[in-house]
Amino acid sequence: MKCFKVIIFSALLFGTVVLNIHIANAEIVQGDFGGSPWLEVNGDMRLTPAYPDTVARYDEYIYKQHTRDFDILKLTGEFPRARHFSFNIYGVEGLPVLAMADYDIEPDAGSINPFRVGEDRNADKRSFTIWVVKEGIEAPVGSTNVIMVPADIENNVLMTRVYRADQDQDNSYGGTPPAIESLKADLTSGQTPESMLLHLDEILPELGGMFFNADLAEFWGNSQQLYGDDIVFHHFGLLAGLFPTLHNRYILAPITQNYADKVAVLTFSPPTFEDTYTGNDFEGGKDVRYWSVCVGDWATSGTTDCISDDEVVENPDGSVTICIAPFYLKSAIENAGLNYMRWGALVKPFLIHRHMLADESFAAAIGNVPQIFHPPAEDMQEYYDENMAVNFMGDYCPTGQVYSIWGFKDWLRNRQSYGNPK
């Protein structure tokens, strides 16, 4: 199937944001879709909103639940060859309703689930079936992997997430998105639900939280006022409109607006993770499934750069040091055995650290850090200080400082002479 582009223009305050969304390649085997219903959104596109990870891919089917004659969406496909795979249901306002993680998906008879410990990730027989059923409709007899969609959700976003496709895959999905069949309750062919893309006048007001987010602007301003050039992470809880997944947890650190001639240096102890990029099987017993650090932009909620767990170079003591800097410092940083990330064009920058599917035994998981919301005006300093992520994560929390160029060069010389200053 050819790859087409849908270009959505939405006027937002001071300019026009252009979202380039591809129609994903997927076979339709029943119903009247007439083509792939999936919108392929890659995290490495600068204008992809909602702070994506650059090694992630998001395929979305956006539809109105109470339109036309259907009761069930049947999804059939193969598990991708990747680190993580999930199905997610959102309201169009960008808050999660339901999520199904890869290891919870029962494979079809005769197939295996390669995301389970002990299974062969390279097995050929890896198919699954998922049933997305309207509340009040009986799931098919004998069915597994049932997602029951609440009746009060009219405008649905059905999203698949794929993180870190294996290196031998020719696309960011690690395979092909599932086919969708529209069915009635008796499993005869149903009509295609009406696409929300036909109702942009309804969608765009709901998506306002993705651009110029007022809650994030308040957090950015408060943090800069309190901490200046110190890099301080918090578990921010006001993420409406940003489509967070229930399988990830995030901490954020605001960075100075005058970043272009600065270098942000952060050091932390990395959690152990499942290293599947070269095709290895899942081992189990790791702190997290996946972790990363990204640079985010408040205005567009886009991401300019990310570094994944399997890409980092560790210090001799096992810690990780990341330097976000102008491009001309890249060689000096990498020659010093450190990890380089770039700034890009940003308005009110944020550093984002994510943990995916942390093990229950991992005490330093981001999920154990209290979330912060709007601070009390009279005790703002105390509120932010008490809830700093480092208080709960210890050395696993990135800490550091933003330096001037000359200050960073002095830091680098001292590091090379005396070891690893934080």
Coordinates of C-alpha atoms in Angstrom, one line a residue, residues 117-393:
V117 CA 10.7 -14.4 29.7
G118 CA 11.7 -17.8 28.4
E119 CA 10.2 -17.3 24.9
D120 CA 12.1 -17.1 21.7
R121 CA 11.9 -13.4 20.5
N122 CA 12.8 -14.5 17.0
A123 CA 10.0 -17.1 16.7
D124 CA 8.1 -17.0 13.4
K125 CA 4.7 -17.9 14.9
R126 CA 3.9 -14.8 17.0
S127 CA 0.2 -13.8 16.2
F128 CA -2.4 -12.4 18.5
T129 CA -6.0 -11.3 18.5
I130 CA -7.5 -8.4 20.5
W131 CA -11.1 -7.5 20.9
V132 CA -12.1 -3.9 21.5
V133 CA -15.7 -4.2 22.7
K134 CA -18.3 -1.5 23.5
E135 CA -19.4 -1.5 27.1
G136 CA -22.7 -3.5 27.4
I137 CA -21.8 -5.8 24.5
E138 CA -20.8 -9.4 25.3
A139 CA -17.3 -10.4 24.3
P140 CA -17.2 -13.3 21.8
V141 CA -17.3 -16.7 23.5
G142 CA -13.9 -18.0 24.3
S143 CA -12.2 -14.7 23.5
T144 CA -9.1 -13.4 25.4
N145 CA -7.4 -10.0 25.2
V146 CA -10.7 -8.1 25.6
I147 CA -10.6 -4.3 26.0
M148 CA -14.0 -3.0 27.2
V149 CA -14.4 0.6 26.2
P150 CA -16.6 2.7 28.6
A151 CA -19.8 3.8 27.1
D152 CA -19.2 7.5 28.2
I153 CA -16.2 7.7 25.9
E154 CA -17.4 9.0 22.6
N155 CA -14.2 10.2 20.9
N156 CA -11.7 7.4 21.2
V157 CA -8.0 7.3 20.4
L158 CA -6.9 3.7 20.0
M159 CA -3.1 3.8 20.1
T160 CA -0.3 1.2 19.7
R161 CA 3.1 2.0 21.1
V162 CA 6.3 0.4 20.0
Y163 CA 9.6 1.2 21.6
R164 CA 13.1 0.4 20.3
A165 CA 12.5 -1.8 17.3
D166 CA 15.3 -4.4 16.9
Q167 CA 18.3 -3.2 14.8
D168 CA 17.6 -5.6 12.0
Q169 CA 14.0 -4.3 11.4
D170 CA 13.4 -2.1 8.4
N171 CA 10.9 0.2 10.1
S172 CA 10.3 1.7 13.5
Y173 CA 7.3 -0.6 14.3
G174 CA 9.4 -3.9 14.1
G175 CA 6.7 -5.3 11.8
T176 CA 3.3 -4.3 10.5
P177 CA 0.4 -2.7 12.5
P178 CA -2.5 -5.0 13.1
A179 CA -5.5 -5.3 10.8
I180 CA -8.8 -4.0 12.1
E181 CA -12.2 -5.7 11.5
S182 CA -15.4 -3.9 12.3
L183 CA -18.0 -6.4 13.6
K184 CA -21.5 -6.6 15.0
A185 CA -22.2 -8.4 18.3
D186 CA -23.0 -11.6 16.3
L187 CA -19.6 -11.3 14.6
T188 CA -21.1 -10.5 11.2
S189 CA -19.5 -7.6 9.3
G190 CA -20.1 -4.2 10.8
Q191 CA -19.7 -0.6 9.5
T192 CA -16.6 1.4 9.9
P193 CA -16.8 3.9 12.9
E194 CA -16.7 7.5 11.9
S195 CA -13.2 8.9 11.9
M196 CA -12.5 11.8 14.2
L197 CA -10.4 13.3 11.4
L198 CA -13.7 14.4 9.9
H199 CA -14.4 16.4 13.0
L200 CA -11.3 18.5 13.5
D201 CA -13.5 21.3 14.9
E202 CA -14.1 19.0 17.8
I203 CA -10.6 17.6 18.1
L204 CA -8.5 20.8 18.1
P205 CA -9.9 22.5 21.2
E206 CA -9.3 19.2 23.1
L207 CA -5.7 19.0 22.0
G208 CA -4.8 22.4 23.4
G209 CA -2.9 20.8 26.3
M210 CA -0.2 19.6 23.9
F211 CA 0.8 23.2 22.9
F212 CA 1.8 26.1 25.2
N213 CA 0.6 24.0 28.2
A214 CA -0.2 26.4 31.1
D215 CA 0.5 23.9 33.9
L216 CA 3.9 23.1 32.5
A217 CA 4.7 26.8 32.0
E218 CA 3.9 27.4 35.7
F219 CA 6.1 24.5 36.7
W220 CA 8.9 25.7 34.5
G221 CA 8.7 29.2 36.0
N222 CA 8.6 28.0 39.6
S223 CA 11.5 25.6 39.1
Q224 CA 13.7 28.2 37.4
Q225 CA 12.9 30.7 40.2
L226 CA 13.8 28.2 42.9
Y227 CA 16.7 26.3 41.5
G228 CA 18.2 28.4 38.6
D229 CA 21.1 26.5 37.0
D230 CA 20.8 23.5 39.3
I231 CA 19.1 20.5 37.5
V232 CA 16.3 19.4 39.7
F233 CA 13.8 16.7 38.7
H234 CA 10.2 16.4 39.9
H235 CA 7.4 13.9 39.2
F236 CA 5.0 16.3 37.6
G237 CA 1.4 15.1 37.7
L238 CA -0.5 17.5 35.5
L239 CA -0.2 15.8 32.1
A240 CA -3.7 16.2 30.6
G241 CA -3.4 16.5 26.8
L242 CA 0.0 14.9 26.6
F243 CA -1.2 11.2 26.1
P244 CA 1.0 9.7 28.9
T245 CA 1.1 5.9 28.9
L246 CA 0.2 3.9 32.0
H247 CA 3.3 1.8 31.5
N248 CA 5.8 4.7 31.8
R249 CA 6.6 7.1 34.6
Y250 CA 8.3 10.5 34.0
I251 CA 10.3 13.0 35.9
L252 CA 11.0 16.5 34.5
A253 CA 13.6 19.2 35.0
P254 CA 13.1 22.7 33.6
I255 CA 16.2 24.3 32.0
T256 CA 17.0 27.9 31.5
Q257 CA 15.5 29.7 28.4
N258 CA 19.0 31.0 27.6
Y259 CA 20.3 27.5 26.8
A260 CA 22.0 28.1 23.4
D261 CA 25.4 29.0 24.8
K262 CA 25.1 26.7 27.8
V263 CA 25.9 23.0 28.7
A264 CA 23.7 20.9 30.9
V265 CA 25.6 18.2 32.7
L266 CA 23.8 15.4 34.6
T267 CA 25.1 12.3 36.2
F268 CA 23.2 9.3 37.7
S269 CA 23.3 5.6 38.3
P270 CA 21.4 3.8 35.5
P271 CA 18.8 1.1 36.3
T272 CA 19.4 -2.3 34.8
F273 CA 17.2 -3.0 31.7
E274 CA 16.3 -5.6 29.1
D275 CA 18.8 -5.2 26.3
T276 CA 16.9 -6.5 23.2
Y277 CA 18.2 -4.3 20.4
T278 CA 20.5 -6.9 18.9
G279 CA 17.8 -9.6 19.2
N280 CA 18.4 -11.0 22.7
D281 CA 15.5 -12.7 24.5
F282 CA 14.0 -11.1 27.7
E283 CA 15.9 -12.3 30.8
G284 CA 13.7 -11.0 33.6
G285 CA 15.0 -9.6 36.9
K286 CA 15.8 -6.2 35.5
D287 CA 15.0 -2.9 37.3
V288 CA 13.1 -1.5 34.3
R289 CA 12.1 -2.6 30.8
Y290 CA 13.5 0.5 29.3
W291 CA 14.8 4.0 30.3
S292 CA 15.8 7.1 28.4
V293 CA 16.6 10.8 28.7
C294 CA 15.1 13.3 26.3
V295 CA 15.1 17.1 25.6
G296 CA 11.6 18.5 25.3
D297 CA 10.2 21.8 24.1
W298 CA 7.4 23.5 26.1
A299 CA 5.8 25.4 23.1
T300 CA 5.3 22.4 20.8
S301 CA 5.7 19.6 23.3
G302 CA 8.1 18.1 20.7
T303 CA 11.4 16.4 21.4
T304 CA 14.7 17.5 19.9
D305 CA 16.9 14.6 21.1
C306 CA 16.8 11.4 23.2
I307 CA 19.3 8.9 24.4
S308 CA 18.2 5.3 25.1
D309 CA 19.6 2.9 27.7
D310 CA 21.5 0.7 25.3
E311 CA 23.2 3.7 23.7
V312 CA 24.9 5.2 26.8
V313 CA 28.6 5.0 27.7
E314 CA 29.1 4.4 31.4
N315 CA 31.8 5.9 33.6
P316 CA 34.3 3.6 35.2
D317 CA 32.2 3.6 38.4
G318 CA 29.1 2.5 36.5
S319 CA 27.4 5.9 36.5
V320 CA 26.3 7.7 33.4
T321 CA 27.1 11.4 32.5
I322 CA 25.1 13.1 29.8
C323 CA 26.0 16.5 28.4
I324 CA 23.4 18.5 26.5
A325 CA 25.4 21.1 24.5
P326 CA 25.9 23.0 21.2
F327 CA 27.0 20.7 18.3
Y328 CA 30.5 22.1 18.1
L329 CA 31.2 20.5 21.5
K330 CA 30.1 17.0 20.5
S331 CA 33.6 15.7 19.6
A332 CA 35.2 17.0 22.8
I333 CA 32.4 15.5 24.9
E334 CA 32.5 12.1 23.2
N335 CA 36.3 12.0 23.2
A336 CA 36.1 12.4 27.0
G337 CA 34.0 9.3 27.2
L338 CA 30.8 11.1 27.9
N339 CA 27.4 11.1 26.3
Y340 CA 26.4 13.9 24.0
M341 CA 22.9 15.2 23.4
R342 CA 21.9 18.3 21.4
W343 CA 19.7 21.2 22.3
G344 CA 17.8 22.0 19.0
A345 CA 15.4 24.9 18.8
L346 CA 13.5 25.2 22.1
V347 CA 11.1 27.4 24.1
K348 CA 11.3 26.7 27.8
P349 CA 13.3 23.5 27.7
F350 CA 12.7 20.4 29.8
L351 CA 14.8 17.4 30.5
I352 CA 12.7 14.2 30.6
H353 CA 13.7 11.0 32.3
R354 CA 11.4 8.0 31.8
H355 CA 11.2 4.5 33.4
M356 CA 9.1 1.9 31.6
L357 CA 7.5 -1.0 33.5
A358 CA 9.7 -0.8 36.6
D359 CA 10.0 -4.0 38.7
E360 CA 8.1 -3.9 41.9
S361 CA 11.3 -4.6 43.8
F362 CA 13.1 -1.5 42.4
A363 CA 12.8 1.0 45.2
A364 CA 14.3 3.8 43.2
A365 CA 11.6 3.6 40.5
I366 CA 10.1 6.9 39.3
G367 CA 6.7 5.5 40.2
N368 CA 7.7 5.7 43.9
V369 CA 8.3 9.5 43.7
P370 CA 5.3 11.6 44.8
Q371 CA 3.7 13.6 42.1
I372 CA 3.5 17.3 42.3
F373 CA 0.6 19.5 41.2
H374 CA -0.1 23.2 41.8
P375 CA 2.0 24.3 44.8
P376 CA 0.6 26.2 47.8
A377 CA 1.6 29.8 47.2
E378 CA 2.8 30.4 50.8
D379 CA 4.9 27.2 51.0
M380 CA 6.2 26.8 47.4
Q381 CA 9.8 26.3 48.3
E382 CA 9.1 23.7 50.9
Y383 CA 6.6 21.9 48.6
Y384 CA 9.2 21.6 45.8
D385 CA 12.1 20.8 48.1
E386 CA 10.3 18.0 49.9
N387 CA 9.2 16.4 46.6
M388 CA 12.4 16.5 44.7
A389 CA 12.9 13.2 42.9
V390 CA 16.4 12.8 44.3
N391 CA 14.9 12.5 47.8
F392 CA 13.2 9.2 46.7
M393 CA 15.5 7.9 44.0

